[in-house]
Coordinates of C-alpha atoms in Angstrom, one line a residue:
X1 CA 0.0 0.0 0.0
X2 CA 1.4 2.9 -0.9
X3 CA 1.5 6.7 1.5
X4 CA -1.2 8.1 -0.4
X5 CA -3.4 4.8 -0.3
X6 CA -2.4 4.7 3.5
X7 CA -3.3 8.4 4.1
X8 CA -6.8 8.1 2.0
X9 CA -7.6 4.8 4.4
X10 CA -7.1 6.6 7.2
X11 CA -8.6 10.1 6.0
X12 CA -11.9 8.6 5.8
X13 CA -12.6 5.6 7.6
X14 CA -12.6 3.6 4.7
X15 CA -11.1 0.4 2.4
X16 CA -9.5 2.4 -0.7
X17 CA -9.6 0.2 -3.7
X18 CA -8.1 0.8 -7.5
X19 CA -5.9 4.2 -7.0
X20 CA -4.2 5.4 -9.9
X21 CA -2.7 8.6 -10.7
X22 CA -4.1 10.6 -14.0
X23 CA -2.4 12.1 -16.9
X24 CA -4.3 15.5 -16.0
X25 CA -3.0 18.5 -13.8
X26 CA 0.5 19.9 -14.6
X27 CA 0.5 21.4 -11.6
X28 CA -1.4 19.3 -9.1
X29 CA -1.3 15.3 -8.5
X30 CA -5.0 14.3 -9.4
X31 CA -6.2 10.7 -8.5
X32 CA -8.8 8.1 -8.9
X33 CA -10.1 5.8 -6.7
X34 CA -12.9 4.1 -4.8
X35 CA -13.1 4.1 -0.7
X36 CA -16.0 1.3 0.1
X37 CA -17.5 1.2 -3.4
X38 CA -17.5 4.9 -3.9
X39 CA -15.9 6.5 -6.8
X40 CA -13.8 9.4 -5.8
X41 CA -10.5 11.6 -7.1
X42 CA -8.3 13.1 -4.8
X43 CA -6.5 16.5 -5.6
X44 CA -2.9 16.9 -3.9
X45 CA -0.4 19.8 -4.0
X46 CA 2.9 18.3 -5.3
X47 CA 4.7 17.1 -1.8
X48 CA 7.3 20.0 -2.3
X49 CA 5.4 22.8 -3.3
X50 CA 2.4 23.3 -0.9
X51 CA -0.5 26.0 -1.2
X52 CA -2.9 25.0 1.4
X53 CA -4.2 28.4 1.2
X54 CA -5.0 28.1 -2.5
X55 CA -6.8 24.5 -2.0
X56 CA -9.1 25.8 1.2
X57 CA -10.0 28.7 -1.9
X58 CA -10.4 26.1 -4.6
X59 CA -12.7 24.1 -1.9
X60 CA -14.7 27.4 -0.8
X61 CA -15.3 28.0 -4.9
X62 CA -16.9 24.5 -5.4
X63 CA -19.1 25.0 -2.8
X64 CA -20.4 28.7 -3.9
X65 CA -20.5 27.2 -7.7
X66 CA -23.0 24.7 -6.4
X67 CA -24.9 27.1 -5.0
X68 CA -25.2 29.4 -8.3
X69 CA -26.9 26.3 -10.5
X70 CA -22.9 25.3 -11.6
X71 CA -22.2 21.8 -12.0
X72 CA -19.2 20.8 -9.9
X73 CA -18.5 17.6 -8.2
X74 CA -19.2 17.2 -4.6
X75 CA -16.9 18.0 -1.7
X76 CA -16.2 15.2 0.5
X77 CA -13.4 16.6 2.5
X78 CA -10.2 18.8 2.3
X79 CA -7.5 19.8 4.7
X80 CA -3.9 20.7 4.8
X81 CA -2.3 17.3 4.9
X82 CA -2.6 14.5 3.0
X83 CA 0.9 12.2 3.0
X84 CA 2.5 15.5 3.5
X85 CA 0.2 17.7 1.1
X86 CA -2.6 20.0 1.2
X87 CA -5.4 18.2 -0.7
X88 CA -9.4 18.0 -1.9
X89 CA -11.5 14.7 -2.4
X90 CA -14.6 14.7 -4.2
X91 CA -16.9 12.7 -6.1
X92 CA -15.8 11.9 -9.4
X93 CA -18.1 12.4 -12.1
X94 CA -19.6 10.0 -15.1
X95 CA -18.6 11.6 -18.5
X96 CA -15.2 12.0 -20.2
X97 CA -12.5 15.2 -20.2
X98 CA -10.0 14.0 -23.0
X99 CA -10.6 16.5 -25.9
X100 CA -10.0 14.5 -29.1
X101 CA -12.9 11.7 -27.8
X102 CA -15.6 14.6 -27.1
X103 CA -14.7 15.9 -30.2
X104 CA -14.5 12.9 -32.1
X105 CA -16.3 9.7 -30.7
X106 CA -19.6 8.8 -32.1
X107 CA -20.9 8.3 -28.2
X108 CA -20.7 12.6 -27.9
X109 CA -22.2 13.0 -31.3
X110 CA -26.0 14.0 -30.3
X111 CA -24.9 16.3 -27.7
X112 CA -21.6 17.9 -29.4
X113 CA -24.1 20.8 -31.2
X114 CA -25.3 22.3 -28.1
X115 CA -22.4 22.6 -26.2
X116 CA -21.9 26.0 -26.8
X117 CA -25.3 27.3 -25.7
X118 CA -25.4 24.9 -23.3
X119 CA -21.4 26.2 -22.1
X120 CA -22.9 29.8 -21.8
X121 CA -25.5 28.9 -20.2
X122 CA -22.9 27.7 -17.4
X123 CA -20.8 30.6 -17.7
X124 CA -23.5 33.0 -16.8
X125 CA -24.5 30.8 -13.9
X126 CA -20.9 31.1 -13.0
X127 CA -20.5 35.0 -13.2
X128 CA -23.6 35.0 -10.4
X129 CA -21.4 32.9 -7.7
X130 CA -20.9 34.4 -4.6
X131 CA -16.8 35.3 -4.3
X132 CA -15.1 33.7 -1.6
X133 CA -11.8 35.0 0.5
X134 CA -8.5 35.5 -1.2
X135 CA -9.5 35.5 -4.9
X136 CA -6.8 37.8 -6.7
X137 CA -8.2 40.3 -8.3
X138 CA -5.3 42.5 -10.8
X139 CA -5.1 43.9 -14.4
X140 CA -4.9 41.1 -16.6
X141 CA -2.6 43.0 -19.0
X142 CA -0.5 44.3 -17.0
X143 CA 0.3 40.5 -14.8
X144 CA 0.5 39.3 -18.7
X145 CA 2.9 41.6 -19.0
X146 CA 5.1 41.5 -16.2
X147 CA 4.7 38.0 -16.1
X148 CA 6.5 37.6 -19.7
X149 CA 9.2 40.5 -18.7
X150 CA 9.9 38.0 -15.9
X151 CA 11.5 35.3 -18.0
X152 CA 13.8 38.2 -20.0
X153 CA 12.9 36.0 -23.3
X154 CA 12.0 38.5 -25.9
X155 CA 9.7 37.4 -28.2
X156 CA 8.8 39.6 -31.7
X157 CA 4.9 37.7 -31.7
X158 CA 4.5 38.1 -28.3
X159 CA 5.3 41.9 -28.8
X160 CA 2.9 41.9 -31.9
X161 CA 0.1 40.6 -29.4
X162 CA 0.7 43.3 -26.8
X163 CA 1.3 46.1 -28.1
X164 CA -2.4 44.9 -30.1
X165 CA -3.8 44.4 -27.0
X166 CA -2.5 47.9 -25.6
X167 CA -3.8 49.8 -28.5
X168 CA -7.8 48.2 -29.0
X169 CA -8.3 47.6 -25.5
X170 CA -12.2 48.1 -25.3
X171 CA -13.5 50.4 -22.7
X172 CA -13.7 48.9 -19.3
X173 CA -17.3 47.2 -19.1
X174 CA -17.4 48.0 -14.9
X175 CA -18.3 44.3 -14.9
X176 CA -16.6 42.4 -12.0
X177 CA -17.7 38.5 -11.2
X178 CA -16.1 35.5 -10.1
X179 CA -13.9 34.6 -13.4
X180 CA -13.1 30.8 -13.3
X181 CA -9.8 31.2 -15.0
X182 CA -9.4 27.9 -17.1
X183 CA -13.4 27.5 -18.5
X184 CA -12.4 25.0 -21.3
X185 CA -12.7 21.6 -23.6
X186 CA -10.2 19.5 -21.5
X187 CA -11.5 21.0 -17.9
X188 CA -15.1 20.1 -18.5
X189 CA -16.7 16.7 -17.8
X190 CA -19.0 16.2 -20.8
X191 CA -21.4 12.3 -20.9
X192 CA -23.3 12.0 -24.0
X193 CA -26.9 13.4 -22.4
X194 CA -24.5 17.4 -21.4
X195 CA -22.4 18.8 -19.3
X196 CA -21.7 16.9 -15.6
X197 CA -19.0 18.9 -14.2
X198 CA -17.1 22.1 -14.8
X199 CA -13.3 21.4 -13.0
X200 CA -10.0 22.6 -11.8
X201 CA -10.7 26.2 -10.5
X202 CA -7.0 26.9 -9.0
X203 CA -6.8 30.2 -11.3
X204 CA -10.1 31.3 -10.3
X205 CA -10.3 35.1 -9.8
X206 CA -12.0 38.7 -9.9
X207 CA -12.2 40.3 -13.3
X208 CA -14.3 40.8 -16.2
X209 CA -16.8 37.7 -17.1
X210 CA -15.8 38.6 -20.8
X211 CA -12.3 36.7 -20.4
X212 CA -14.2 33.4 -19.4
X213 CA -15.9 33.8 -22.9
X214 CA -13.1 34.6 -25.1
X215 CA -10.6 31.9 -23.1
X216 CA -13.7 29.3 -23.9
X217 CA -13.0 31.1 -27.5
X218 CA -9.0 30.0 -27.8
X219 CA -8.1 28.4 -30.9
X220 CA -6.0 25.8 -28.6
X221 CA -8.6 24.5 -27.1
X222 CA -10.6 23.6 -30.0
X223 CA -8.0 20.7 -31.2
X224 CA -8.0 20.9 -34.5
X225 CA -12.0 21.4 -34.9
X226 CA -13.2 24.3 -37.2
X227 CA -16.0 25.5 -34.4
X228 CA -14.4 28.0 -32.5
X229 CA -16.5 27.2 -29.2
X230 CA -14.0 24.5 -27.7
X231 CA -14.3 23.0 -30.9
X232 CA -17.7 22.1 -30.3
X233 CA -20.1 25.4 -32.2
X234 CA -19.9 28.9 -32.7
X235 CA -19.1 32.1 -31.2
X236 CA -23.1 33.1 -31.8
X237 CA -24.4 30.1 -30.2
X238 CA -22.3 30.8 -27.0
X239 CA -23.2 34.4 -26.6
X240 CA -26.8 32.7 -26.9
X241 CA -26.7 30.6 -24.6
X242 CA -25.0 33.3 -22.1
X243 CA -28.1 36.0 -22.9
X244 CA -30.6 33.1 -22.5
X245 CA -29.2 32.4 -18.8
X246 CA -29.1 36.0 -18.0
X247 CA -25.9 37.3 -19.1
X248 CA -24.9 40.4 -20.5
X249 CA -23.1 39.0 -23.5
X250 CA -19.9 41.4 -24.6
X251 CA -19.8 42.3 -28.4
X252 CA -18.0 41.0 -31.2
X253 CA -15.4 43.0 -30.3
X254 CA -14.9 42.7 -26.8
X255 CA -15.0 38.9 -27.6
X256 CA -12.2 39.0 -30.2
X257 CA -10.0 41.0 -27.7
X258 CA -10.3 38.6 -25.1
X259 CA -10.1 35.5 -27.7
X260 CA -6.3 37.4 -28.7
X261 CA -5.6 38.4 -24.8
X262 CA -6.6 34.4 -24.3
X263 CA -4.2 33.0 -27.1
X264 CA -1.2 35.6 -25.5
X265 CA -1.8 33.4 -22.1
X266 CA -1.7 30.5 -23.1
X267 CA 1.6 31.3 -25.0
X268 CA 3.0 32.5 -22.0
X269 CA 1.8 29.3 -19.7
X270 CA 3.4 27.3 -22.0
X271 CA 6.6 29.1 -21.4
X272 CA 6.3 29.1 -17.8
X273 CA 5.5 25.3 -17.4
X274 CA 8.5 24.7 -19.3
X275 CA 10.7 26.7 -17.0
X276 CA 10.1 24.2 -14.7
X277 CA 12.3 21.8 -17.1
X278 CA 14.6 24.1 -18.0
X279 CA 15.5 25.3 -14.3
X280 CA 16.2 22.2 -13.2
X281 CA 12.8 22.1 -10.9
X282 CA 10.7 19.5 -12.6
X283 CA 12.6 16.9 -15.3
X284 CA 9.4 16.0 -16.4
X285 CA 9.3 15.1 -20.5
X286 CA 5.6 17.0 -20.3
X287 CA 7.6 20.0 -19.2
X288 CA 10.5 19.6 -21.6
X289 CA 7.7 19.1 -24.7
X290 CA 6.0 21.9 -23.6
X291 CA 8.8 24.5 -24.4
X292 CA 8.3 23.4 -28.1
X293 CA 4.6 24.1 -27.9
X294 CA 5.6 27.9 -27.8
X295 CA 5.6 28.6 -31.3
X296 CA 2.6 26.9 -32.2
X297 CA 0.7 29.5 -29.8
X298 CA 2.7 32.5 -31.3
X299 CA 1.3 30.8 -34.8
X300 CA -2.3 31.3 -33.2
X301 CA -1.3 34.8 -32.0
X302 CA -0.7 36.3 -35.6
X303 CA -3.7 33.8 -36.6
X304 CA -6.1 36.0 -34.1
X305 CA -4.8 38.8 -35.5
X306 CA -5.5 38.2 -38.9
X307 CA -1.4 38.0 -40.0
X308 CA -1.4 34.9 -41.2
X309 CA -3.3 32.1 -42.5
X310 CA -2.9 28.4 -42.7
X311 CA -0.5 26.7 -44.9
X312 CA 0.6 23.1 -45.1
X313 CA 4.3 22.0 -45.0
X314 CA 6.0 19.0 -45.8
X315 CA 7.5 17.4 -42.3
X316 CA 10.5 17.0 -43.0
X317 CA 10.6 13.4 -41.2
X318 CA 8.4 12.0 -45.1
X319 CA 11.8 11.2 -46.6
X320 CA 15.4 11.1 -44.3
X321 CA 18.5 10.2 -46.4
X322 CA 20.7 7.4 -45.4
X323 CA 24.2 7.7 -43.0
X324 CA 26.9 6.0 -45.0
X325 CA 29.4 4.8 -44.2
X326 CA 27.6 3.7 -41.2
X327 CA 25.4 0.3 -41.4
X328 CA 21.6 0.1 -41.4
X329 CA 19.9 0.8 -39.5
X330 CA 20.6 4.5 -39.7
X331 CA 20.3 6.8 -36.7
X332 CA 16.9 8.3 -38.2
X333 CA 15.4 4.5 -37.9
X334 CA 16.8 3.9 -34.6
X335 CA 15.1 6.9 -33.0
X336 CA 11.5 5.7 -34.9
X337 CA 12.1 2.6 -33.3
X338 CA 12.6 4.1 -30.0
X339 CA 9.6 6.2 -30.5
X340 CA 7.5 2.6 -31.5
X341 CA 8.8 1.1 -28.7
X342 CA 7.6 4.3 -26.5
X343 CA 4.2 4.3 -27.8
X344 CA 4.0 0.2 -27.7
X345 CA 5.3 -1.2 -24.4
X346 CA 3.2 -1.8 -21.9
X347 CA 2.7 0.8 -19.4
X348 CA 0.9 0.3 -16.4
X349 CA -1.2 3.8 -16.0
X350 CA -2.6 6.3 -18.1
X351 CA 0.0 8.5 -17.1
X352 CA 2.8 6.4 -17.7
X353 CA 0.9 5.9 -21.1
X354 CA 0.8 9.9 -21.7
X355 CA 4.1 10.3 -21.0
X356 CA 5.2 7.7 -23.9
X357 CA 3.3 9.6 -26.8
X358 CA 4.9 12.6 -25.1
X359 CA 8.1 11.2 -25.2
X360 CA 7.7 9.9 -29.2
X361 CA 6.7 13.2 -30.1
X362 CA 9.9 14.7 -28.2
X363 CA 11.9 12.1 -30.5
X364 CA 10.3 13.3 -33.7
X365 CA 11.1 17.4 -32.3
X366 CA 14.5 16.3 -32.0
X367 CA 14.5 14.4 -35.6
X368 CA 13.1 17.3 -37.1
X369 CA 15.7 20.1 -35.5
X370 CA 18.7 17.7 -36.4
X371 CA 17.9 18.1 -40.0
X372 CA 16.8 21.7 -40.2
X373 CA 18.0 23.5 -37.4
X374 CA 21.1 25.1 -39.3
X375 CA 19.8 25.8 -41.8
X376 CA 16.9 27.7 -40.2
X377 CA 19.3 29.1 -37.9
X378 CA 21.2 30.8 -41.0
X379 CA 17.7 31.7 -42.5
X380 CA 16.4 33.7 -39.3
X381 CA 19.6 35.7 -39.0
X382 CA 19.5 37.1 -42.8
X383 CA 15.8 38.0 -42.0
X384 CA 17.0 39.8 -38.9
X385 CA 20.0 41.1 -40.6
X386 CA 17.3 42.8 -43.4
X387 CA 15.5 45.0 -40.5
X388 CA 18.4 46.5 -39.2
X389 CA 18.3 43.9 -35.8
X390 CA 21.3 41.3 -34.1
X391 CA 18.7 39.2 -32.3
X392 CA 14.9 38.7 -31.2
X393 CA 15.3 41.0 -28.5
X394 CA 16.2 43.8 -31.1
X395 CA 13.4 43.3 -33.0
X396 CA 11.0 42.3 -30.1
X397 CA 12.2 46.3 -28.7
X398 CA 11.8 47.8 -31.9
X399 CA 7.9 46.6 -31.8
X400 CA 7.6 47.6 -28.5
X401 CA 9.2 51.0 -29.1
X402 CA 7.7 51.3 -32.0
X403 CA 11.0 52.1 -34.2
X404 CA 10.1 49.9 -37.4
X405 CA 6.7 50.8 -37.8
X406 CA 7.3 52.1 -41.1
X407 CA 8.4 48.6 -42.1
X408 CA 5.4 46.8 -40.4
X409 CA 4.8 45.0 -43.0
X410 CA 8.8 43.3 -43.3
X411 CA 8.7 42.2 -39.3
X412 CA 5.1 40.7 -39.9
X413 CA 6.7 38.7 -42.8
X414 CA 9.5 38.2 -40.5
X415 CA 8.1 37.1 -37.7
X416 CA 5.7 34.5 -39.6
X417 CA 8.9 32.9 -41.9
X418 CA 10.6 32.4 -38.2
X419 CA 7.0 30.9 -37.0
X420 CA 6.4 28.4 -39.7
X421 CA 10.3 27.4 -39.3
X422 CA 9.8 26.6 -35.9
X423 CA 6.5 25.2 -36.1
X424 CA 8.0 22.7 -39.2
X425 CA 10.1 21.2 -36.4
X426 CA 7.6 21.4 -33.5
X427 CA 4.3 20.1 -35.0
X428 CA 4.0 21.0 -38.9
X429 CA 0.6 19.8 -38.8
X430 CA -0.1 23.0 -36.6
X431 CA 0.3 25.5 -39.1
X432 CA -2.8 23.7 -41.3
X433 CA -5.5 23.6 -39.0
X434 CA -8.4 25.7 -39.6
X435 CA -8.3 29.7 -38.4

């Protein structure tokens, strides 16, 4: 029996059956199990990096949810330590939360076109909760913006996106609600009859309700579906829905600032869950892969700004020349049949299981660099060269300072030739999905 399943025996009294740990959370343990029969998930801090503050808050924001007509799972109990972490148990839902199936499985295939109404509908039950203590409550621009000065990266899309954001900012609507923080296709427990659970409310805060509608909105989240709703229907169908439940839905254009303000985040979370490999703090492959994730969201930033459009590449990995004089295999089939022999061993969890696509894919990054990345490399600085700049940061302050706006149009072109370069190594089958 191990700590955990010792500590959940304990905790409630009970004989704890099947505990597994699941692929979700990247920045809290979430697992499944059954104490007497019942079917439960516990949600733990990681053992080094406790917030018991933040869970009491995430407890406190289930139970006012409830209360406004949201569908959350029930609390059973929380506290501060749980084998040596704060933690939450509560029931765990019927449905499914793995994107591709919702989108994609013939069992979701009646409900799939009223997801959006039906997902405002929740949201405006949402934006009614009572607030509980300690929910932040700051400029979202302005933490985006420190928050990216903190990793001293500059990035020339990034700086596209802000100084965007900065310039059409709408007037401030004086609207201020509970804003769930993370209202999306992958945190939503979804059976084939609706909605069973909205989840994960650690970034929960005070702001406008409109950013829970444009986040909903963020091409990321809709996994390579052409509905911009999750992936599931359209923009009009969630503002719908939203009015229908009593709402005040924002307009077009409030909703396309937050859907742009929404795809700047994300880029930015990517970053800063893959500090956590590159400092050393977390080893994780998940955290290593998603430093390469980067680019595709600075793809979807000049996407959402209209900058660029979708275009289809040939992946490089479609036809790799042989290594003589070295024997055959050569190195590119050795690394395929690691990748194979990732994806097909037997793993004994879903997140073991997880990890070994993630891993493949990491293997195919790597692949992909090997072969390109000089060459690219050269490409970039002759583009860089052309504008007058050394590096990124040069042309990432000459956006901000606005010092090459009479050659807009050359650093667009720039930035997107060093986007679909970097995407070709990433994921090339990013920069073809549907705007």
């Amino acid at each position: 029996m191990t700590a955990v399943e010792s500590a959940l025996a304990a905790r409630l009294g009970a004989d704890v059956t099947d505990p597994h740990r699941l692929s979700g959370g990247a920045s809290r343990e979430t697992w499944s199990f059954d104490a007497d029969g019942r079917p439960l998930v516990l949600r733990r801090d990681p053992p080094g990096s406790p917030d018991p503050d933040a869970m009491a808050r995430e407890a406190a924001l289930l139970a006012s949810a409830a209360r406004a007509g949201v569908p959350v799972p029930s609390l059973v109990d929380h506290g501060d330590d749980l084998a040596g972490a704060p933690f939450m148990i509560m029931e765990r839902l019927s449905g499914e939360t793995i994107p591709r199936r919702l989108l994609r499985d013939e069992a979701f295939a009646a409900v799939r076109p009223r997801l959006a109404r039906d997902l405002g509908g929740i949201l405006a039950r949402l934006h009614t909760m009572a607030p509980v203590p300690g929910l932040p409550e700051e400029d979202p621009l302005t933490a985006i913006t420190a928050y990216y000065a903190a990793f001293d990266e500059p990035r020339p899309a990034v700086e596209l996106a802000l100084r965007w954001l900065r310039e059409h900012r709408p007037p401030a609507s004086g609207r201020r609600t509970v804003v769930h923080g993370d209202f999306r296709n992958g945190n939503l427990m979804i059976a084939p009859d609706g909605v069973t659970g909205v989840l994960d409310w650690e970034l929960a805060h005070l702001g406008d309700p409109a950013e829970d509608l444009g986040w909903l909105c963020v091409k990321a989240w809709r996994f390579g579906s052409p509905h911009p709703v999750g992936g599931f229907g359209s923009r009009d169908d969630l503002l719908a829905g939203y009015a229908e439940a009593g709402g005040t839905p924002p307009t077009p254009d409030e909703l396309h600032w937050w859907e742009v303000y929404g795809t700047l985040r994300w880029t930015i979370l990517c970053r800063h869950q893959a500090e956590r490999f590159l400092s050393g703090s977390d080893t994780s492959i998940e955290y290593a892969v998603l430093g390469r994730k980067v680019c595709e969201q600075e793809h979807d930033i000049l996407l959402a700004l209209g900058l660029t459009s979708p275009v289809t590449v040939r992946d490089p990995l479609a036809a790799t020349p042989g290594s003589p004089p070295h024997d055959r295999p050569n190195a590119s089939a050795l690394i395929d049949a690691v990748g194979a022999f990732l994806l097909e061993a037997e793993q004994p969890d879903e997140r073991l299981r997880f990890h070994a696509r993630v891993a493949a894919s990491a293997l195919r990054i790597a692949r992909r660099e090997l072969l390109l990345g000089e060459a690219h490399k050269a490409a970039h600085a002759t583009r860089l060269r052309k504008l007058g700049c050394d590096t990124d940061a040069d042309l990432a302050a000459a956006i901000r300072d606005g010092t090459l706006d009479d050659r807009r149009d050359e650093v667009v072109e720039a930035i997107r030739a060093a986007t679909i370069d970097k995407l070709t190594v990433a994921n090339p089958r990013h920069l073809a999905l549907p705007a």
